[in-house]
Short mmCIF file of C-alpha atoms and ligand atoms in Angstrom, two decimals:
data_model
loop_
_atom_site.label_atom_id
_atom_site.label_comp_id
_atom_site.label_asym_id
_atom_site.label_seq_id
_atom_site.Cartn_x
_atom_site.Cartn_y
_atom_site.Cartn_z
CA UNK A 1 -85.98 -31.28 -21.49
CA UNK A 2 -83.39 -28.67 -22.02
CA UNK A 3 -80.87 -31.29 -22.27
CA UNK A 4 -83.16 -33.26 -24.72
CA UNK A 5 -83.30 -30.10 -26.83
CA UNK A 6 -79.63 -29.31 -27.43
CA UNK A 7 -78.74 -32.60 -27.56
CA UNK A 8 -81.16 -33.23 -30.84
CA UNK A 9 -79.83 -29.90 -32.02
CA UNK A 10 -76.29 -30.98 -31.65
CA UNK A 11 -77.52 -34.50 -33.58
CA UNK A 12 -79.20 -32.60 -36.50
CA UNK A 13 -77.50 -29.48 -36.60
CA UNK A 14 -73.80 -30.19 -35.94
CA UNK A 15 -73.45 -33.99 -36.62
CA UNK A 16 -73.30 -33.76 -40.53
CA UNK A 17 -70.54 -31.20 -40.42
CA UNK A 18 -68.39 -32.19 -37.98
CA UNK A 19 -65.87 -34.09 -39.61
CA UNK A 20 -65.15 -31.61 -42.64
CA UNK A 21 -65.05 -28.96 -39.68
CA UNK A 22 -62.18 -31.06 -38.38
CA UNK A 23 -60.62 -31.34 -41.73
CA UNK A 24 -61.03 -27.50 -42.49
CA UNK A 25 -60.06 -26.65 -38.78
CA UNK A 26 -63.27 -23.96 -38.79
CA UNK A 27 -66.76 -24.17 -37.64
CA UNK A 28 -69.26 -24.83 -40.51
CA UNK A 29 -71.08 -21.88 -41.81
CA UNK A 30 -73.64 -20.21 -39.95
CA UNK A 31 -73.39 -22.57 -37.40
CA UNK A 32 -72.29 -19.86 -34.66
CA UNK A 33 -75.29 -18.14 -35.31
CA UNK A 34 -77.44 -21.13 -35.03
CA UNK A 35 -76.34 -21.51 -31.26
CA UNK A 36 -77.18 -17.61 -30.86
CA UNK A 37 -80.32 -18.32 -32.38
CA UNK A 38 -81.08 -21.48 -29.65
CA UNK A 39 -80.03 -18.95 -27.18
CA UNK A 40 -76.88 -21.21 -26.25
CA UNK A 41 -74.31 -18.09 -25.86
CA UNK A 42 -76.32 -16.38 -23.47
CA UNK A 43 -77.76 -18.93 -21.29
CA UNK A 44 -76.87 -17.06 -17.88
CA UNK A 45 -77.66 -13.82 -19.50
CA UNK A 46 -80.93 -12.16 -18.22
CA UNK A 47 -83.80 -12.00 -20.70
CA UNK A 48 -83.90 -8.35 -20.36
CA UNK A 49 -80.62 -8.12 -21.76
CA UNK A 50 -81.88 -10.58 -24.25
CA UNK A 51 -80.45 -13.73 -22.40
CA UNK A 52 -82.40 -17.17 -21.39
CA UNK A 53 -82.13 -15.72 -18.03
CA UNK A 54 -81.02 -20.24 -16.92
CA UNK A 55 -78.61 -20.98 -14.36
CA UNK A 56 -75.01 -21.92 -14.32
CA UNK A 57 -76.59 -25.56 -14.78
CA UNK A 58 -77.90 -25.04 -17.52
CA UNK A 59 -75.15 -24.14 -18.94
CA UNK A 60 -73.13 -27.00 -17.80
CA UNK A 61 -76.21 -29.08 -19.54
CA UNK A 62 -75.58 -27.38 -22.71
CA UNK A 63 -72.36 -27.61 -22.83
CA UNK A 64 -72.35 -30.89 -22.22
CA UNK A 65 -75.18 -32.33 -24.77
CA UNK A 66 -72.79 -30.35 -27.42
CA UNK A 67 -69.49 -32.18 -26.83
CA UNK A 68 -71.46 -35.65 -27.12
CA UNK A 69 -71.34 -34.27 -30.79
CA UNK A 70 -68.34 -32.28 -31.03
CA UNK A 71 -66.18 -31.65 -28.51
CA UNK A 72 -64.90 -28.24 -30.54
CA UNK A 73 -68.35 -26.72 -30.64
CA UNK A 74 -68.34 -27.41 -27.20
CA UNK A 75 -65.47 -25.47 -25.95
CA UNK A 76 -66.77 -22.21 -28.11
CA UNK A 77 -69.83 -22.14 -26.14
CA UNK A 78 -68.22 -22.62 -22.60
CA UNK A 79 -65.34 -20.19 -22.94
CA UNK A 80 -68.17 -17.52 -24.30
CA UNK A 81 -70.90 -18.37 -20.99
CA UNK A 82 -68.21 -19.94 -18.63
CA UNK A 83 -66.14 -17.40 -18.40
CA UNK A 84 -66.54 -14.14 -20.51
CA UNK A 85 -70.50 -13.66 -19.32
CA UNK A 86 -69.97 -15.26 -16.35
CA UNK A 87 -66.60 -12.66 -15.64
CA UNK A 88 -68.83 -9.79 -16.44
CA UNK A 89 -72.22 -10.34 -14.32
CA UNK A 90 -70.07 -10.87 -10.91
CA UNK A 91 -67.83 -8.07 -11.78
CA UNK A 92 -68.87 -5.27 -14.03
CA UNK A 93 -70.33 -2.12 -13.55
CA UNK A 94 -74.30 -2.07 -14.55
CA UNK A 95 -73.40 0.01 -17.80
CA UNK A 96 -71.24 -2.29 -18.67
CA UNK A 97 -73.68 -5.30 -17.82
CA UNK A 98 -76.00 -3.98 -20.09
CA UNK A 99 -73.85 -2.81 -22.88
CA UNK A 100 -71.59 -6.36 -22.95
CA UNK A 101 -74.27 -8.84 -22.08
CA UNK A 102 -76.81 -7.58 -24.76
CA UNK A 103 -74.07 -7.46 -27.41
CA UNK A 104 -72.72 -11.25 -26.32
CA UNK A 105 -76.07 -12.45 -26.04
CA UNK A 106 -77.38 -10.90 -29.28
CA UNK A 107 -74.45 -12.14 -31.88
CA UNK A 108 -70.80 -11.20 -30.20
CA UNK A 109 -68.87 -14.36 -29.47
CA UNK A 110 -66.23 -13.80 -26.88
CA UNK A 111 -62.90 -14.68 -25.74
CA UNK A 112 -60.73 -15.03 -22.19
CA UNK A 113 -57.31 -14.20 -22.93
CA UNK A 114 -55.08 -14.66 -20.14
CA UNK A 115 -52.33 -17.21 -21.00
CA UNK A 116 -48.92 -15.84 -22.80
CA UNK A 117 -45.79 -17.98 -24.30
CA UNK A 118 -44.15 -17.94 -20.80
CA UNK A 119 -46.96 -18.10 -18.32
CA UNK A 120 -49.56 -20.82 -18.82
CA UNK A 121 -49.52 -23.04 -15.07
CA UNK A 122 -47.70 -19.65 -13.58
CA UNK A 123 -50.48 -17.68 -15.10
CA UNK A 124 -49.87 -14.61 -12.92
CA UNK A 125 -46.17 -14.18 -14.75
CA UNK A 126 -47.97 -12.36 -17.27
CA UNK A 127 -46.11 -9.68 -19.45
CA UNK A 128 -48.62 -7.77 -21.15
CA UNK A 129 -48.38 -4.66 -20.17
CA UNK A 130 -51.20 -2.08 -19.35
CA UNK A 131 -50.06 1.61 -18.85
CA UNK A 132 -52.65 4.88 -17.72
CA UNK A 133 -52.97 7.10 -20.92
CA UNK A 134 -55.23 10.49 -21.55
CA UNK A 135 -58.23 8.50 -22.34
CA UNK A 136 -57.63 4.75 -20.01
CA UNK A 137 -54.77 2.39 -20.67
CA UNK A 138 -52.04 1.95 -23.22
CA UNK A 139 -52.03 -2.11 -23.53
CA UNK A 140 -48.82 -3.58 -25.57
CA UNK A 141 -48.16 -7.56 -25.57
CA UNK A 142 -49.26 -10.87 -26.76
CA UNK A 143 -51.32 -13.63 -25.93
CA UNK A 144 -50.45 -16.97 -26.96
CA UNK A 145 -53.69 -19.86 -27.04
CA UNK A 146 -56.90 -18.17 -27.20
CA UNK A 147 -59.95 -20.39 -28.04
CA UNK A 148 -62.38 -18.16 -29.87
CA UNK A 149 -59.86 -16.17 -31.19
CA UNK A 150 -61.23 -16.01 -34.42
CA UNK A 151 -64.65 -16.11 -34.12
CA UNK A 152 -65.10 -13.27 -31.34
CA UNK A 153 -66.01 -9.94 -31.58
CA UNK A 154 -65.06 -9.00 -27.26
CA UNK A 155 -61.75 -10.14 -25.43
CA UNK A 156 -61.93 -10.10 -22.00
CA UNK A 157 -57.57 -9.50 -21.79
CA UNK A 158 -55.26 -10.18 -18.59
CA UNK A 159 -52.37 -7.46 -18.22
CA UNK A 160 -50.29 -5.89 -15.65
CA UNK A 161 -50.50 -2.52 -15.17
CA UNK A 162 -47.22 -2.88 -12.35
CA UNK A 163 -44.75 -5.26 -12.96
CA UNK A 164 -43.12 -4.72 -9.72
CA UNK A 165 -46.33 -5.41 -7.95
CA UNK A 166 -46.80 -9.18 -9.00
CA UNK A 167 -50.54 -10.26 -9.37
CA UNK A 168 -51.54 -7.15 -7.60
CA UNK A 169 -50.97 -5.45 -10.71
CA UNK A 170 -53.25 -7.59 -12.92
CA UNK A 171 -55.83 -6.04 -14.80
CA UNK A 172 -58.57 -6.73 -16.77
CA UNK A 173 -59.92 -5.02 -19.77
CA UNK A 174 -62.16 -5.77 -22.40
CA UNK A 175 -60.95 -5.09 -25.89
CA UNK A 176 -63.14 -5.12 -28.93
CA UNK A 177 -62.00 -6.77 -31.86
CA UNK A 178 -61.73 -3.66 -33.85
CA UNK A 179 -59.67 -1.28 -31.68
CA UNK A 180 -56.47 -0.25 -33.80
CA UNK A 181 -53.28 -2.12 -33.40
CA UNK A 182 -54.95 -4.96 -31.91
CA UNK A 183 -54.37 -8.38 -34.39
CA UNK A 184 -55.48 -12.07 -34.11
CA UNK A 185 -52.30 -13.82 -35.16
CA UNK A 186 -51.41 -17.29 -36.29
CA UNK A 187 -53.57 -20.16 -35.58
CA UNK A 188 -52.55 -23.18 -33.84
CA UNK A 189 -52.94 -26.81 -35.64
CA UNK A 190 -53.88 -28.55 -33.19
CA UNK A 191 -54.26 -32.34 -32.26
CA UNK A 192 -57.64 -32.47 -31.48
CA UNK A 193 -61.45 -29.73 -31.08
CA UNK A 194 -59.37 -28.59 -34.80
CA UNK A 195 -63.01 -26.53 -35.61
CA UNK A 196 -62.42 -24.43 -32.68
CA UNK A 197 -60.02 -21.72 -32.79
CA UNK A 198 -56.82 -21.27 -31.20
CA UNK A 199 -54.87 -18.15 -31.82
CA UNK A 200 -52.08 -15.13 -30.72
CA UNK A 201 -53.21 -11.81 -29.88
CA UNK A 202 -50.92 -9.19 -30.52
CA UNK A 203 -51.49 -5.76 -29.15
CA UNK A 204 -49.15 -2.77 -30.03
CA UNK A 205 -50.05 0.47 -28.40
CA UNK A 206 -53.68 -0.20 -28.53
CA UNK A 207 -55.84 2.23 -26.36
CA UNK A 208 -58.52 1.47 -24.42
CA UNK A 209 -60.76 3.25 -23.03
CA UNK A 210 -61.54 3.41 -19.42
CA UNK A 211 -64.74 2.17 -19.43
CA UNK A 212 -63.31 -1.10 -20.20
CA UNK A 213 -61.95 -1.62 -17.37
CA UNK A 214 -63.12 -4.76 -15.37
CA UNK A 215 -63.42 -4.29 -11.79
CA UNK A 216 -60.69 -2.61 -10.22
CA UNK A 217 -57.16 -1.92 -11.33
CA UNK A 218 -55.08 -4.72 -9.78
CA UNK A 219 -57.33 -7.18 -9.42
CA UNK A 220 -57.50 -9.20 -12.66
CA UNK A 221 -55.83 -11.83 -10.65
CA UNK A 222 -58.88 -12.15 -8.40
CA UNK A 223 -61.36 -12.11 -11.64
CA UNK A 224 -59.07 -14.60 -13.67
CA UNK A 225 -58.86 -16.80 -10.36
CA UNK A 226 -62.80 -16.63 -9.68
CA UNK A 227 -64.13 -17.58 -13.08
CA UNK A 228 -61.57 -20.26 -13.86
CA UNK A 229 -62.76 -21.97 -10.78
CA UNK A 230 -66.30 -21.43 -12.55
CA UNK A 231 -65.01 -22.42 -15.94
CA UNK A 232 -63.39 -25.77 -14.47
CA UNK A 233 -66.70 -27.04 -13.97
CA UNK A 234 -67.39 -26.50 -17.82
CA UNK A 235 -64.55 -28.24 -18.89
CA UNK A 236 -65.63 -31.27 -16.46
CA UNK A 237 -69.05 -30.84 -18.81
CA UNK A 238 -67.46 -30.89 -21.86
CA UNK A 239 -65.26 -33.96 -21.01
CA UNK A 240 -68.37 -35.92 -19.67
CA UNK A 241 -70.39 -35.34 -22.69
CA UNK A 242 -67.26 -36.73 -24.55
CA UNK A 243 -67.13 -39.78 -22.94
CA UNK A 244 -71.18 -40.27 -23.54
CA UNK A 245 -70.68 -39.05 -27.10
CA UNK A 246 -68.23 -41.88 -27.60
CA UNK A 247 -69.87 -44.46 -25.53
CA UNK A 248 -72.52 -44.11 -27.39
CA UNK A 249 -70.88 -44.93 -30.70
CA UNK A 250 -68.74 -47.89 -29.12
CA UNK A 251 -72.21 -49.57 -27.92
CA UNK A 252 -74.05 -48.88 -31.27
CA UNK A 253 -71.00 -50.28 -33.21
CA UNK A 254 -70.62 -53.51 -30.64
CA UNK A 255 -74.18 -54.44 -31.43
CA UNK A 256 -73.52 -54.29 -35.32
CA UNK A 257 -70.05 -55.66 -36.02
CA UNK A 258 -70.78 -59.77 -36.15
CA UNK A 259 -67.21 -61.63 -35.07
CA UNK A 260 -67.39 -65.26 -35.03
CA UNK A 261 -71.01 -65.33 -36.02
CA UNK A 262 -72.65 -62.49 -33.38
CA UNK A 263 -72.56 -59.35 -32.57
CA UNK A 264 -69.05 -58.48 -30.72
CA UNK A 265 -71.23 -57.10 -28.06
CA UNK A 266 -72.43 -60.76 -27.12
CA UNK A 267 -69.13 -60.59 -26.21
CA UNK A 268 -68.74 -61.00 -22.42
CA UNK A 269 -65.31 -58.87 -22.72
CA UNK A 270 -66.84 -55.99 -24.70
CA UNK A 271 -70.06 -56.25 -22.51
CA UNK A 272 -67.55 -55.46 -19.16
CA UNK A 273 -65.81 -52.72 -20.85
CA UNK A 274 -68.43 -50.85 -21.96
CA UNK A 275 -70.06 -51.55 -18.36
CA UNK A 276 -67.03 -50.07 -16.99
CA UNK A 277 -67.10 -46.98 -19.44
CA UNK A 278 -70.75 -46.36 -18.46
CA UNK A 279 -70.10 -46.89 -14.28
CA UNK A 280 -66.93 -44.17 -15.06
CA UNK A 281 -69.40 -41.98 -17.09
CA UNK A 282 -72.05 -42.04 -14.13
CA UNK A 283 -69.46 -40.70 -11.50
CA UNK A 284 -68.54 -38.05 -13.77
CA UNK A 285 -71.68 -36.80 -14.23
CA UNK A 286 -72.28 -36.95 -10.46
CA UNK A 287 -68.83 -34.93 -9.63
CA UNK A 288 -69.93 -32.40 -12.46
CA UNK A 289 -73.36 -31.80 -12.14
CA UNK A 290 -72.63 -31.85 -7.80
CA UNK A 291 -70.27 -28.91 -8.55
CA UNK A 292 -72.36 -26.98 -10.98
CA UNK A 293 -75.31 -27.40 -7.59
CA UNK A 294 -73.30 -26.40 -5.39
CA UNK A 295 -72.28 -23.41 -7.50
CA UNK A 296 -75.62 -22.50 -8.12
CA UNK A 297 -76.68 -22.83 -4.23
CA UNK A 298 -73.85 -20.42 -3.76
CA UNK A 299 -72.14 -22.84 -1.61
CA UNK A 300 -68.58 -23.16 -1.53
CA UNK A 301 -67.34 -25.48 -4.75
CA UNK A 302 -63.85 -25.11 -5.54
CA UNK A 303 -62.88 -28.50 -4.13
CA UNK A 304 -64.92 -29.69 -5.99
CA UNK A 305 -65.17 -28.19 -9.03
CA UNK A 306 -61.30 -29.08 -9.59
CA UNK A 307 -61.76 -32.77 -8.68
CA UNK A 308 -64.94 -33.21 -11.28
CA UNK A 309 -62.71 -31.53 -13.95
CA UNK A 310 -59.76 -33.99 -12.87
CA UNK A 311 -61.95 -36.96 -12.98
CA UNK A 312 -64.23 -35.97 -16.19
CA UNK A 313 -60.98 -35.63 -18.02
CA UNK A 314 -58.88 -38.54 -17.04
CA UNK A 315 -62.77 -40.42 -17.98
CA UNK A 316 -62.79 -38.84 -21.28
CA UNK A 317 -59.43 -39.91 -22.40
CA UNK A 318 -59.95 -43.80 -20.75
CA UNK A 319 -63.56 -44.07 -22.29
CA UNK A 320 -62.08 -42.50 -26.32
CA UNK A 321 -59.56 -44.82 -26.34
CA UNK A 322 -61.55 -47.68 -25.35
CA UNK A 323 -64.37 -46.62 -27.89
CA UNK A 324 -60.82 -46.92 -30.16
CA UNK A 325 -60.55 -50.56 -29.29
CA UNK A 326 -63.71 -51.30 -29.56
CA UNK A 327 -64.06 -49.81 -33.51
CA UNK A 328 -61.12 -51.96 -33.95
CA UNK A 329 -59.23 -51.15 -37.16
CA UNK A 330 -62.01 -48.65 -37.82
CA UNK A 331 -61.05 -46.78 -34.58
CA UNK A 332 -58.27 -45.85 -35.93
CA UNK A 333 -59.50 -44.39 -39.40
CA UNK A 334 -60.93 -41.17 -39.77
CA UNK A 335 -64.40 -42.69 -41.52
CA UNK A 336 -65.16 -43.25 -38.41
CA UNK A 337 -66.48 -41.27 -35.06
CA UNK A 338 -63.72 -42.85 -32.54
CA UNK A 339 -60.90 -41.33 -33.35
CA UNK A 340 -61.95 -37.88 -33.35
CA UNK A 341 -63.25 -38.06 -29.45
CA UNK A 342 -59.91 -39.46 -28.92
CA UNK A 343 -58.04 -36.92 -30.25
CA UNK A 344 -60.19 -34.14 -28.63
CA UNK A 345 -60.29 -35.83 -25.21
CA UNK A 346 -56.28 -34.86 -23.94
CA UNK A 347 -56.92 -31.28 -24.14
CA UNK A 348 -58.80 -31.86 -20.92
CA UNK A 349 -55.68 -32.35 -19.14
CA UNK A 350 -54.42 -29.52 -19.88
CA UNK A 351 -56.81 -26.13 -20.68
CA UNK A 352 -58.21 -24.37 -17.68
CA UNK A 353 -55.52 -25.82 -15.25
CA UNK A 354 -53.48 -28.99 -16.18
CA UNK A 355 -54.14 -32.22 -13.85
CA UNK A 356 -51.42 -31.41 -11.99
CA UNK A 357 -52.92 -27.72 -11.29
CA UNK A 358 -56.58 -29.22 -10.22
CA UNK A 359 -54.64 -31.60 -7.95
CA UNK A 360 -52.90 -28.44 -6.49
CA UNK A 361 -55.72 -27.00 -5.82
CA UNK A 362 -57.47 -30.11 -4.46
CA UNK A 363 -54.60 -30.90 -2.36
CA UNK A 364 -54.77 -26.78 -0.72
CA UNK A 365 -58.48 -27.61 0.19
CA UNK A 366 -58.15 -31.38 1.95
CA UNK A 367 -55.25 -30.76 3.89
C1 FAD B 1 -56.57 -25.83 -27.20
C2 FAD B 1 -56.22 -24.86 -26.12
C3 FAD B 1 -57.08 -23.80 -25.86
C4 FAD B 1 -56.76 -22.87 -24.87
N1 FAD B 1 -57.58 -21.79 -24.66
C5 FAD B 1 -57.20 -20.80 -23.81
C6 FAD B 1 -57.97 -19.60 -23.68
O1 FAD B 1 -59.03 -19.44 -24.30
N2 FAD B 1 -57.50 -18.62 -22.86
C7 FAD B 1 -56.34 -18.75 -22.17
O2 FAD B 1 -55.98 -17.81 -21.46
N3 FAD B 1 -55.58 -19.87 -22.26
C8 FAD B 1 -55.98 -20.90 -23.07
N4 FAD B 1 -55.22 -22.04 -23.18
C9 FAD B 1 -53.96 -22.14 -22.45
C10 FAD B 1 -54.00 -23.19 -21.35
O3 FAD B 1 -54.78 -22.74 -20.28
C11 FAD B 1 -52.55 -23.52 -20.97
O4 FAD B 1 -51.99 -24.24 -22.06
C12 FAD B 1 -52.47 -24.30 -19.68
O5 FAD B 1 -52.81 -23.51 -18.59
C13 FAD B 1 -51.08 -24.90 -19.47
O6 FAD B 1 -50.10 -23.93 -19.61
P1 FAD B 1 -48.82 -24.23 -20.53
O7 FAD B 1 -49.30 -24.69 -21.85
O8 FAD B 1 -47.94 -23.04 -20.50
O9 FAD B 1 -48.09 -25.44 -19.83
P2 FAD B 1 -47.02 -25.38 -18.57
O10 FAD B 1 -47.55 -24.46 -17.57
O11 FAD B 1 -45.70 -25.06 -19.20
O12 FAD B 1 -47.06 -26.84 -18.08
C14 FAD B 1 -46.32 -27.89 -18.68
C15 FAD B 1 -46.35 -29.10 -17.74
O13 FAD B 1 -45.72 -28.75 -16.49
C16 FAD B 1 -46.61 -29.03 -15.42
N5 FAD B 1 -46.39 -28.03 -14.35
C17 FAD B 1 -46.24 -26.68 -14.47
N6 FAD B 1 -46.08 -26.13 -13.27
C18 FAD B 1 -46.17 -27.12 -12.36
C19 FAD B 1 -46.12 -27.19 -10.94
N7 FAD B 1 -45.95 -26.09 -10.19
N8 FAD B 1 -46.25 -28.40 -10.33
C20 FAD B 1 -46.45 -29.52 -11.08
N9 FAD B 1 -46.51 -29.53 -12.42
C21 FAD B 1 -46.39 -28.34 -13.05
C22 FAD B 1 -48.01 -28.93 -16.01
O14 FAD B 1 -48.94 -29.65 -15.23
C23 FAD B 1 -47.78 -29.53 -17.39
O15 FAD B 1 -47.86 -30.92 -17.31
C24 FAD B 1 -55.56 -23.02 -24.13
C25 FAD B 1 -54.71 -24.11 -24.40
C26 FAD B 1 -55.02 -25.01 -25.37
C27 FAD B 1 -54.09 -26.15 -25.65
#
């Protein structure tokens, strides 16, 4: 039913707009506040703090039903449950629980900004810099690809408050959009999810109080390491609901175009490709929803969660580009759906761990 719900909101709600929010490269207006409205950026949130009070399922379900419609919408409501909320109820204080987590569920998008120009794969080569002042920390950097950039309101930011100490000196602090010296910078143009925002941070001698601090000092690289493994599972979501987004189209569209008097779908070929599309769909959405379980049951589901964000990816980008084929000439005009999934499907390689990252990680847990 939840599914069902979000899904027809994605269909009424997002369908019309998404192509001129490709085109303009920005969600449509008032959309953002739509999915606060359906309770989508707070799913894991407690309805005390003014949450749904679901489960990490749920919000794989959500996030899922979105990208079927837009892949870009998608991604704004993982990175804000996936990882910001989810960061903050394992690992802040109760204060902070109930100042973030009312603020992020009520109308505050926010952001995970770890990655820099020269440490995306080697994420713990970070630079920024976080030093003790009077009142908490002195932070001074950049951060280079932040999705949400523009649209959030919280940052939850990666820096190193010892260089000399490697990842034991990561640290993570929240930083509100308004704090002085602290800019979003230029906006990336990007291949494909074009609504969503991609940006540099910029931080020049921006103090931060020390109630933002997350955790403990020196161990961001614990929080960063935790959610991601969390957040994988999203992206595995977000990748499946791709593929069923454009399956869907390819089958509609093979039961309407008429080649050589009938429907291309009376096609044997077409039939066995889209057969193929849907078995590769199915195991997808048995590796993702298996993980999000597993997390859930608070059994162990890093394994796991790597190999269904592996597989939902590398099913993504095989199931958009047959959709392509399958359109024809129209799959490769922008009047039409395929495209777009196609271009929007190879970011799943590469966010939140590349391939070869997951099959790092994979490789760690079978041998
Ligand atoms: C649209 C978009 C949104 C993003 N949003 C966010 C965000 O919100 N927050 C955030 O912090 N980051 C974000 N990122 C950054 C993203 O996580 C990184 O781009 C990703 O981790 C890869 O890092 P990189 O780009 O530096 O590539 P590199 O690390 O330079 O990798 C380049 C290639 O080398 C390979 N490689 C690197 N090291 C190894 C190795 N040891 N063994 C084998 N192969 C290796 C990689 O697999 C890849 O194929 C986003 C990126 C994009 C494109």
């Amino acid at each position: 039913m939840f599914y069902a719900t979000v899904r027809q909101f994605a269909l009424e709600a997002i369908a019309p707009a998404v192509r001129t929010m490709d085109e303009d490269q920005k969600f449509a207006p008032g959309l953002i506040d739509k999915l606060f409205d359906l309770g989508l950026m707070g799913i894991e949130i407690p309805e005390a703090l003014g949450g749904a009070g679901g489960s990490f399922f749920d919000a794989v379900l959500a996030i899922q039903a979105i990208a079927t419609v837009d892949p870009a919408v998608a991604v704004l409501v993982d990175v804000h449950n996936t990882l910001v909320v989810n960061a903050i109820r394992r690992w802040a204080s109760e204060d902070q629980r109930v100042k973030w987590l009312t603020k992020l569920a009520a109308g505050t998008a926010g952001a995970y900004a770890l990655s820099e120009a020269g440490s995306g794969s080697d994420a713990f080569a970070l630079q920024a810099r976080a030093e003790k002042s009077d009142g908490g920390y002195r932070l001074n950097g950049r951060k280079l690809w932040i999705s949400n950039a523009r649209e959030s309101g919280l940052f939850l930011v990666f820096a190193t408050l010892d260089p000399a100490a490697g990842y034991r000196g990561i640290t993570a602090l929240f930083v509100e959009k308004d704090t002085p010296g602290f800019t979003v910078g230029r906006k990336e143009d990007k291949l494909g999810i074009r609504a969503s925002s991609t940006c540099e941070l910029l931080f020049d001698n921006c103090e931060i109080p020390a109630a933002n601090l997350l955790g403990e000092e020196g161990k961001g690289y614990k929080i960063a390491i935790e959610t991601l493994n969390e957040g994988r599972i999203g992206i595995g979501a977000q990748m499946l609901g791709l593929a069923e987004g454009a399956w869907g189209h390819a089958a509609k569209y093979a039961q309407e175009r008429r080649q050589f008097g009938k429907p291309i779908a009376d096609f044997q070929a077409v039939q066995f490709a889209l057969a193929e599309m849907a078995t590769e769909i199915e195991a997808a959405k048995l590796m993702v929803y298996n993980a999000a379980r597993l997390k859930d049951g608070g059994q162990p589901y890093v394994r796991e969660a790597a190999m269904c964000k592996l597989f939902a990816s590398q099913v993504a980008e095989r199931v958009a580009s047959q959709c392509v084929e399958i359109f024809g000439g129209n799959g490769f005009v922008r009047d039409y759906p395929a495209e777009k999934y196609y271009r929007d499907a190879k970011v799943g390689k590469i966010y939140e761990g590349t391939s070869n990252m997951q099959l790092m990680t994979i490789a760690k847990q079978v041998l």
